[in-house]
PDB file of C-alpha atoms in Angstrom:
ATOM      1  CA  ARG A  18     -20.865 -28.986  -7.646  1.00 60.00           C
ATOM      2  CA  GLU A  19     -21.773 -26.696  -4.754  1.00 60.00           C
ATOM      3  CA  THR A  20     -18.188 -25.444  -4.678  1.00 63.00           C
ATOM      4  CA  ASP A  21     -18.278 -24.836  -8.434  1.00 78.00           C
ATOM      5  CA  CYS A  22     -21.422 -22.723  -7.983  1.00 85.00           C
ATOM      6  CA  GLU A  23     -19.762 -20.606  -5.289  1.00 87.00           C
ATOM      7  CA  PHE A  24     -16.680 -20.132  -7.440  1.00 88.00           C
ATOM      8  CA  TRP A  25     -18.597 -19.017 -10.522  1.00 90.00           C
ATOM      9  CA  ALA A  26     -20.984 -16.885  -8.496  1.00 91.00           C
ATOM     10  CA  THR A  27     -17.934 -14.994  -7.210  1.00 91.00           C
ATOM     11  CA  VAL A  28     -16.609 -14.582 -10.757  1.00 92.00           C
ATOM     12  CA  PHE A  29     -19.840 -13.179 -12.142  1.00 93.00           C
ATOM     13  CA  ALA A  30     -20.498 -10.955  -9.138  1.00 92.00           C
ATOM     14  CA  SER A  31     -17.245  -9.090  -9.810  1.00 91.00           C
ATOM     15  CA  ALA A  32     -17.049  -5.896 -11.847  1.00 92.00           C
ATOM     16  CA  ARG A  33     -14.825  -7.559 -14.473  1.00 94.00           C
ATOM     17  CA  PRO A  34     -15.602 -11.302 -14.665  1.00 94.00           C
ATOM     18  CA  ASP A  35     -13.354 -11.713 -17.723  1.00 94.00           C
ATOM     19  CA  VAL A  36     -10.340 -10.218 -15.937  1.00 93.00           C
ATOM     20  CA  ALA A  37     -11.113 -12.236 -12.798  1.00 94.00           C
ATOM     21  CA  ILE A  38     -11.151 -15.618 -14.516  1.00 93.00           C
ATOM     22  CA  GLU A  39      -8.249 -14.894 -16.887  1.00 94.00           C
ATOM     23  CA  GLY A  40      -6.120 -13.688 -13.997  1.00 94.00           C
ATOM     24  CA  TYR A  41      -7.078 -16.678 -11.872  1.00 94.00           C
ATOM     25  CA  HIS A  42      -6.115 -19.145 -14.603  1.00 92.00           C
ATOM     26  CA  THR A  43      -2.774 -17.379 -15.040  1.00 94.00           C
ATOM     27  CA  LEU A  44      -2.063 -17.494 -11.291  1.00 94.00           C
ATOM     28  CA  ALA A  45      -3.194 -21.126 -11.025  1.00 90.00           C
ATOM     29  CA  SER A  46      -0.071 -22.070 -12.985  1.00 89.00           C
ATOM     30  CA  VAL A  47       2.200 -20.491 -10.346  1.00 88.00           C
ATOM     31  CA  ALA A  48       3.397 -23.387  -8.193  1.00 79.00           C
ATOM     32  CA  GLU A  49       4.013 -21.385  -5.016  1.00 86.00           C
ATOM     33  CA  LEU A  50       0.371 -20.261  -4.831  1.00 88.00           C
ATOM     34  CA  GLN A  51      -1.239 -23.723  -4.839  1.00 86.00           C
ATOM     35  CA  LEU A  52      -4.655 -22.285  -5.641  1.00 89.00           C
ATOM     36  CA  ASP A  53      -7.629 -24.360  -4.575  1.00 88.00           C
ATOM     37  CA  PRO A  54     -10.961 -23.003  -5.920  1.00 86.00           C
ATOM     38  CA  ARG A  55     -12.814 -24.556  -2.960  1.00 85.00           C
ATOM     39  CA  THR A  56     -11.201 -22.191  -0.444  1.00 89.00           C
ATOM     40  CA  PRO A  57     -12.309 -18.748   0.787  1.00 91.00           C
ATOM     41  CA  GLY A  58      -8.867 -17.427  -0.172  1.00 92.00           C
ATOM     42  CA  ALA A  59      -9.330 -18.363  -3.820  1.00 91.00           C
ATOM     43  CA  ARG A  60     -12.686 -16.584  -3.976  1.00 92.00           C
ATOM     44  CA  ARG A  61     -11.128 -13.568  -2.222  1.00 94.00           C
ATOM     45  CA  LEU A  62      -8.458 -13.469  -4.921  1.00 94.00           C
ATOM     46  CA  LEU A  63     -11.134 -13.608  -7.611  1.00 94.00           C
ATOM     47  CA  ARG A  64     -12.905 -10.605  -6.079  1.00 94.00           C
ATOM     48  CA  VAL A  65      -9.716  -8.549  -6.120  1.00 95.00           C
ATOM     49  CA  LEU A  66      -8.791  -9.565  -9.666  1.00 96.00           C
ATOM     50  CA  GLY A  67     -12.253  -8.671 -10.911  1.00 95.00           C
ATOM     51  CA  GLY A  68     -12.611  -5.567  -8.763  1.00 93.00           C
ATOM     52  CA  SER A  69      -9.385  -3.666  -9.413  1.00 93.00           C
ATOM     53  CA  ASP A  70      -7.535  -3.588 -12.736  1.00 92.00           C
ATOM     54  CA  TYR A  71      -4.687  -1.773 -10.983  1.00 91.00           C
ATOM     55  CA  LEU A  72      -4.173  -4.464  -8.341  1.00 93.00           C
ATOM     56  CA  ALA A  73      -4.761  -7.247 -10.878  1.00 94.00           C
ATOM     57  CA  ARG A  74      -1.788  -5.950 -12.891  1.00 93.00           C
ATOM     58  CA  LYS A  75       0.359  -5.792  -9.750  1.00 92.00           C
ATOM     59  CA  ILE A  76      -0.575  -9.337  -8.709  1.00 94.00           C
ATOM     60  CA  LEU A  77       0.061 -10.810 -12.160  1.00 94.00           C
ATOM     61  CA  ALA A  78       3.458  -9.096 -12.274  1.00 93.00           C
ATOM     62  CA  ARG A  79       4.326 -10.238  -8.737  1.00 92.00           C
ATOM     63  CA  PRO A  80       2.182 -13.262  -7.715  1.00 94.00           C
ATOM     64  CA  SER A  81       3.760 -13.565  -4.257  1.00 92.00           C
ATOM     65  CA  LEU A  82       1.886 -10.384  -3.277  1.00 91.00           C
ATOM     66  CA  CYS A  83      -1.357 -12.332  -3.007  1.00 91.00           C
ATOM     67  CA  LEU A  84      -0.051 -15.134  -0.762  1.00 92.00           C
ATOM     68  CA  PRO A  85      -1.401 -13.553   2.470  1.00 91.00           C
ATOM     69  CA  LEU A  86      -4.890 -13.410   0.942  1.00 91.00           C
ATOM     70  CA  LEU A  87      -5.070 -17.162   0.422  1.00 91.00           C
ATOM     71  CA  ASP A  88      -5.513 -17.938   4.107  1.00 88.00           C
ATOM     72  CA  ASP A  89      -9.034 -18.512   5.376  1.00 87.00           C
ATOM     73  CA  ALA A  90      -9.071 -15.106   7.098  1.00 90.00           C
ATOM     74  CA  ILE A  91      -7.570 -11.830   5.936  1.00 91.00           C
ATOM     75  CA  PRO A  92      -4.446 -11.122   8.002  1.00 88.00           C
ATOM     76  CA  THR A  93      -4.123  -8.034  10.158  1.00 90.00           C
ATOM     77  CA  SER A  94      -1.843  -5.240   9.021  1.00 92.00           C
ATOM     78  CA  ASP A  95       1.892  -5.618   9.653  1.00 92.00           C
ATOM     79  CA  VAL A  96       2.965  -2.435   7.863  1.00 95.00           C
ATOM     80  CA  ALA A  97       4.547  -0.916  10.976  1.00 95.00           C
ATOM     81  CA  THR A  98       6.755  -3.981  11.449  1.00 96.00           C
ATOM     82  CA  SER A  99       7.648  -4.158   7.750  1.00 96.00           C
ATOM     83  CA  LEU A 100       8.663  -0.502   7.687  1.00 97.00           C
ATOM     84  CA  GLN A 101      10.685  -0.826  10.881  1.00 96.00           C
ATOM     85  CA  ASN A 102      12.526  -3.843   9.492  1.00 96.00           C
ATOM     86  CA  LEU A 103      13.178  -1.991   6.235  1.00 97.00           C
ATOM     87  CA  LEU A 104      14.764   1.006   7.959  1.00 96.00           C
ATOM     88  CA  GLU A 105      16.875  -1.222  10.186  1.00 96.00           C
ATOM     89  CA  ARG A 106      18.398  -3.229   7.338  1.00 95.00           C
ATOM     90  CA  GLU A 107      18.612  -0.667   4.520  1.00 95.00           C
ATOM     91  CA  ASN A 108      20.193   2.771   4.148  1.00 92.00           C
ATOM     92  CA  ASN A 109      20.199   3.181   0.374  1.00 95.00           C
ATOM     93  CA  LEU A 110      17.417   5.621  -0.500  1.00 95.00           C
ATOM     94  CA  ASP A 111      16.704   4.105  -3.921  1.00 94.00           C
ATOM     95  CA  ALA A 112      16.258   0.672  -2.359  1.00 95.00           C
ATOM     96  CA  ILE A 113      14.083   2.148   0.393  1.00 96.00           C
ATOM     97  CA  GLY A 114      11.869   3.891  -2.186  1.00 95.00           C
ATOM     98  CA  ALA A 115      11.358   0.667  -4.142  1.00 94.00           C
ATOM     99  CA  GLU A 116      10.597  -1.336  -0.990  1.00 95.00           C
ATOM    100  CA  LEU A 117       8.165   1.328   0.233  1.00 95.00           C
ATOM    101  CA  ARG A 118       6.157   0.732  -2.927  1.00 93.00           C
ATOM    102  CA  ARG A 119       6.165  -3.024  -2.485  1.00 93.00           C
ATOM    103  CA  ILE A 120       4.931  -2.613   1.091  1.00 95.00           C
ATOM    104  CA  ARG A 121       2.264  -0.195  -0.089  1.00 94.00           C
ATOM    105  CA  TYR A 122       1.045  -2.572  -2.833  1.00 92.00           C
ATOM    106  CA  ALA A 123       0.802  -5.457  -0.381  1.00 93.00           C
ATOM    107  CA  GLU A 124      -1.141  -3.392   2.142  1.00 96.00           C
ATOM    108  CA  MET A 125      -3.472  -1.912  -0.485  1.00 95.00           C
ATOM    109  CA  LEU A 126      -4.191  -5.457  -1.597  1.00 95.00           C
ATOM    110  CA  ARG A 127      -5.120  -6.442   1.961  1.00 95.00           C
ATOM    111  CA  ILE A 128      -7.295  -3.328   2.424  1.00 96.00           C
ATOM    112  CA  THR A 129      -9.062  -3.849  -0.905  1.00 95.00           C
ATOM    113  CA  ALA A 130      -9.774  -7.484  -0.073  1.00 95.00           C
ATOM    114  CA  ARG A 131     -11.421  -6.379   3.187  1.00 95.00           C
ATOM    115  CA  ASP A 132     -13.348  -3.695   1.341  1.00 95.00           C
ATOM    116  CA  LEU A 133     -14.682  -6.231  -1.172  1.00 94.00           C
ATOM    117  CA  GLU A 134     -15.815  -8.390   1.745  1.00 93.00           C
ATOM    118  CA  ASN A 135     -17.986  -5.481   2.945  1.00 93.00           C
ATOM    119  CA  ALA A 136     -15.740  -3.807   5.508  1.00 94.00           C
ATOM    120  CA  PRO A 137     -17.313  -0.486   6.622  1.00 96.00           C
ATOM    121  CA  VAL A 138     -16.253   2.390   4.372  1.00 95.00           C
ATOM    122  CA  GLN A 139     -15.037   4.361   7.404  1.00 95.00           C
ATOM    123  CA  GLU A 140     -12.638   1.543   8.281  1.00 95.00           C
ATOM    124  CA  THR A 141     -11.341   1.362   4.721  1.00 96.00           C
ATOM    125  CA  ALA A 142     -10.701   5.117   4.593  1.00 96.00           C
ATOM    126  CA  ALA A 143      -8.994   5.000   7.990  1.00 96.00           C
ATOM    127  CA  GLU A 144      -6.732   2.135   6.880  1.00 96.00           C
ATOM    128  CA  VAL A 145      -5.730   3.856   3.628  1.00 97.00           C
ATOM    129  CA  SER A 146      -5.050   7.053   5.592  1.00 97.00           C
ATOM    130  CA  ARG A 147      -2.952   5.175   8.141  1.00 96.00           C
ATOM    131  CA  LEU A 148      -0.940   3.564   5.346  1.00 97.00           C
ATOM    132  CA  ALA A 149      -0.165   6.983   3.829  1.00 96.00           C
ATOM    133  CA  ASP A 150       0.824   8.321   7.245  1.00 96.00           C
ATOM    134  CA  GLN A 151       3.069   5.349   8.034  1.00 96.00           C
ATOM    135  CA  CYS A 152       4.849   5.556   4.667  1.00 96.00           C
ATOM    136  CA  LEU A 153       5.421   9.284   5.097  1.00 95.00           C
ATOM    137  CA  GLN A 154       6.846   8.814   8.566  1.00 95.00           C
ATOM    138  CA  ALA A 155       9.141   6.040   7.359  1.00 96.00           C
ATOM    139  CA  ALA A 156      10.371   8.180   4.459  1.00 96.00           C
ATOM    140  CA  LEU A 157      11.147  11.087   6.787  1.00 95.00           C
ATOM    141  CA  ARG A 158      12.997   8.771   9.187  1.00 95.00           C
ATOM    142  CA  ALA A 159      15.047   7.398   6.282  1.00 96.00           C
ATOM    143  CA  LEU A 160      16.004  10.922   5.205  1.00 95.00           C
ATOM    144  CA  ASP A 161      16.868  11.920   8.778  1.00 94.00           C
ATOM    145  CA  ALA A 162      19.131   8.887   9.051  1.00 94.00           C
ATOM    146  CA  LYS A 163      20.846   9.826   5.780  1.00 91.00           C
ATOM    147  CA  SER A 164      21.312  13.580   6.191  1.00 89.00           C
ATOM    148  CA  GLY A 165      20.728  14.207   9.888  1.00 89.00           C
ATOM    149  CA  PRO A 166      17.584  15.278  11.762  1.00 88.00           C
ATOM    150  CA  SER A 167      15.899  18.598  11.089  1.00 85.00           C
ATOM    151  CA  PRO A 168      13.067  20.484  12.849  1.00 87.00           C
ATOM    152  CA  LEU A 169      10.735  19.637   9.966  1.00 89.00           C
ATOM    153  CA  CYS A 170       7.085  18.705  10.482  1.00 90.00           C
ATOM    154  CA  ALA A 171       4.604  17.515   7.862  1.00 92.00           C
ATOM    155  CA  MET A 172       1.023  18.658   8.502  1.00 94.00           C
ATOM    156  CA  ALA A 173      -1.709  16.664   6.776  1.00 95.00           C
ATOM    157  CA  MET A 174      -4.479  18.637   5.087  1.00 95.00           C
ATOM    158  CA  GLY A 175      -7.600  17.581   3.222  1.00 94.00           C
ATOM    159  CA  LYS A 176      -8.607  13.936   3.269  1.00 95.00           C
ATOM    160  CA  LEU A 177      -5.461  12.743   5.003  1.00 95.00           C
ATOM    161  CA  GLY A 178      -5.974  15.345   7.717  1.00 94.00           C
ATOM    162  CA  GLY A 179      -9.529  14.081   8.123  1.00 94.00           C
ATOM    163  CA  ASN A 180      -8.522  10.397   8.033  1.00 93.00           C
ATOM    164  CA  GLU A 181     -10.645   9.949   4.900  1.00 95.00           C
ATOM    165  CA  VAL A 182      -8.189   9.051   2.135  1.00 95.00           C
ATOM    166  CA  ASN A 183      -9.752   6.946  -0.640  1.00 93.00           C
ATOM    167  CA  TYR A 184      -8.140   4.800  -3.316  1.00 91.00           C
ATOM    168  CA  SER A 185      -7.647   7.628  -5.822  1.00 89.00           C
ATOM    169  CA  SER A 186      -6.802  10.429  -3.379  1.00 89.00           C
ATOM    170  CA  ASP A 187      -3.584  12.330  -3.496  1.00 90.00           C
ATOM    171  CA  ILE A 188      -2.318  13.653  -0.171  1.00 91.00           C
ATOM    172  CA  ASP A 189      -2.042  17.353   0.640  1.00 93.00           C
ATOM    173  CA  LEU A 190       0.739  18.350   3.010  1.00 94.00           C
ATOM    174  CA  ILE A 191       2.127  21.546   4.482  1.00 96.00           C
ATOM    175  CA  PHE A 192       5.710  21.446   5.728  1.00 95.00           C
ATOM    176  CA  VAL A 193       6.767  23.678   8.599  1.00 93.00           C
ATOM    177  CA  TYR A 194       9.854  23.952  10.776  1.00 90.00           C
ATOM    178  CA  ASP A 195      10.501  25.602  14.116  1.00 82.00           C
ATOM    179  CA  ASN A 196      13.179  28.244  14.483  1.00 75.00           C
ATOM    180  CA  GLN A 197      13.340  30.370  17.598  1.00 72.00           C
ATOM    181  CA  GLN A 198      15.871  32.786  16.122  1.00 72.00           C
ATOM    182  CA  ARG A 199      15.661  35.191  13.201  1.00 77.00           C
ATOM    183  CA  PHE A 200      15.307  33.764   9.702  1.00 83.00           C
ATOM    184  CA  ASP A 201      18.059  31.252   9.065  1.00 84.00           C
ATOM    185  CA  ALA A 202      18.717  30.913   5.329  1.00 87.00           C
ATOM    186  CA  GLU A 203      20.890  27.825   5.773  1.00 88.00           C
ATOM    187  CA  LEU A 204      18.237  26.014   7.811  1.00 88.00           C
ATOM    188  CA  HIS A 205      15.539  27.038   5.358  1.00 91.00           C
ATOM    189  CA  GLU A 206      17.573  25.659   2.465  1.00 92.00           C
ATOM    190  CA  ALA A 207      18.238  22.398   4.316  1.00 91.00           C
ATOM    191  CA  CYS A 208      14.533  21.910   5.035  1.00 92.00           C
ATOM    192  CA  THR A 209      13.638  22.758   1.422  1.00 94.00           C
ATOM    193  CA  ARG A 210      16.089  20.113   0.182  1.00 94.00           C
ATOM    194  CA  LYS A 211      14.632  17.545   2.576  1.00 95.00           C
ATOM    195  CA  VAL A 212      11.081  18.200   1.330  1.00 95.00           C
ATOM    196  CA  ALA A 213      12.269  17.803  -2.271  1.00 95.00           C
ATOM    197  CA  ALA A 214      14.003  14.543  -1.320  1.00 95.00           C
ATOM    198  CA  LEU A 215      10.839  13.314   0.395  1.00 95.00           C
ATOM    199  CA  ARG A 216       8.762  14.000  -2.716  1.00 93.00           C
ATOM    200  CA  SER A 217      11.239  11.998  -4.786  1.00 93.00           C
ATOM    201  CA  LEU A 218      11.366   9.139  -2.299  1.00 94.00           C
ATOM    202  CA  ILE A 219       7.576   8.870  -2.094  1.00 91.00           C
ATOM    203  CA  GLY A 220       6.558   9.899  -5.600  1.00 87.00           C
ATOM    204  CA  ASN A 221       9.153   8.828  -8.155  1.00 86.00           C
ATOM    205  CA  PRO A 222       8.381   5.638 -10.097  1.00 81.00           C
ATOM    206  CA  THR A 223      10.776   2.750  -9.396  1.00 78.00           C
TER     207      THR A 223
END
């Protein structure tokens, strides 16, 4: 009975109790999750389902995303390793773009779970900013591997530059390249194409 009280207290403390409990019942039927309402992980999942419609939709479409949250403690970030492994095994840009999104969803889920367990807002903003930075760097490395390196640098402005990205922020970037000689039209065109490719790789729906 004490466990039942904790479970329902978590449901009704969420912003959307109806979404939390409906989503939980749907996920409880997924064999690989083995949800146990007596565990901290189950209550963590409830908080996310009831706290973010966006992440609730992602979890219900892809239940395996929430597996790391079902442990007693929230895992530490492994984005750097995931991105490194991705670039080592894959060279197709479409596949890289799709996998970048899956990595981003998984990490946003982890960050949101920490946030809903009262992580300091500065830490949350720093983690979201780091995720954006890591995905950008990985995308640029993928493009360099495909078309060759270029003297292109992405400078973060606004909230990303200040390490203060929030959940709904876009990211503002300025792209520059170094050229010691007079204006080189061919280099300029190559860098322009790479920026356009980066926008597609990061921004296009998959």
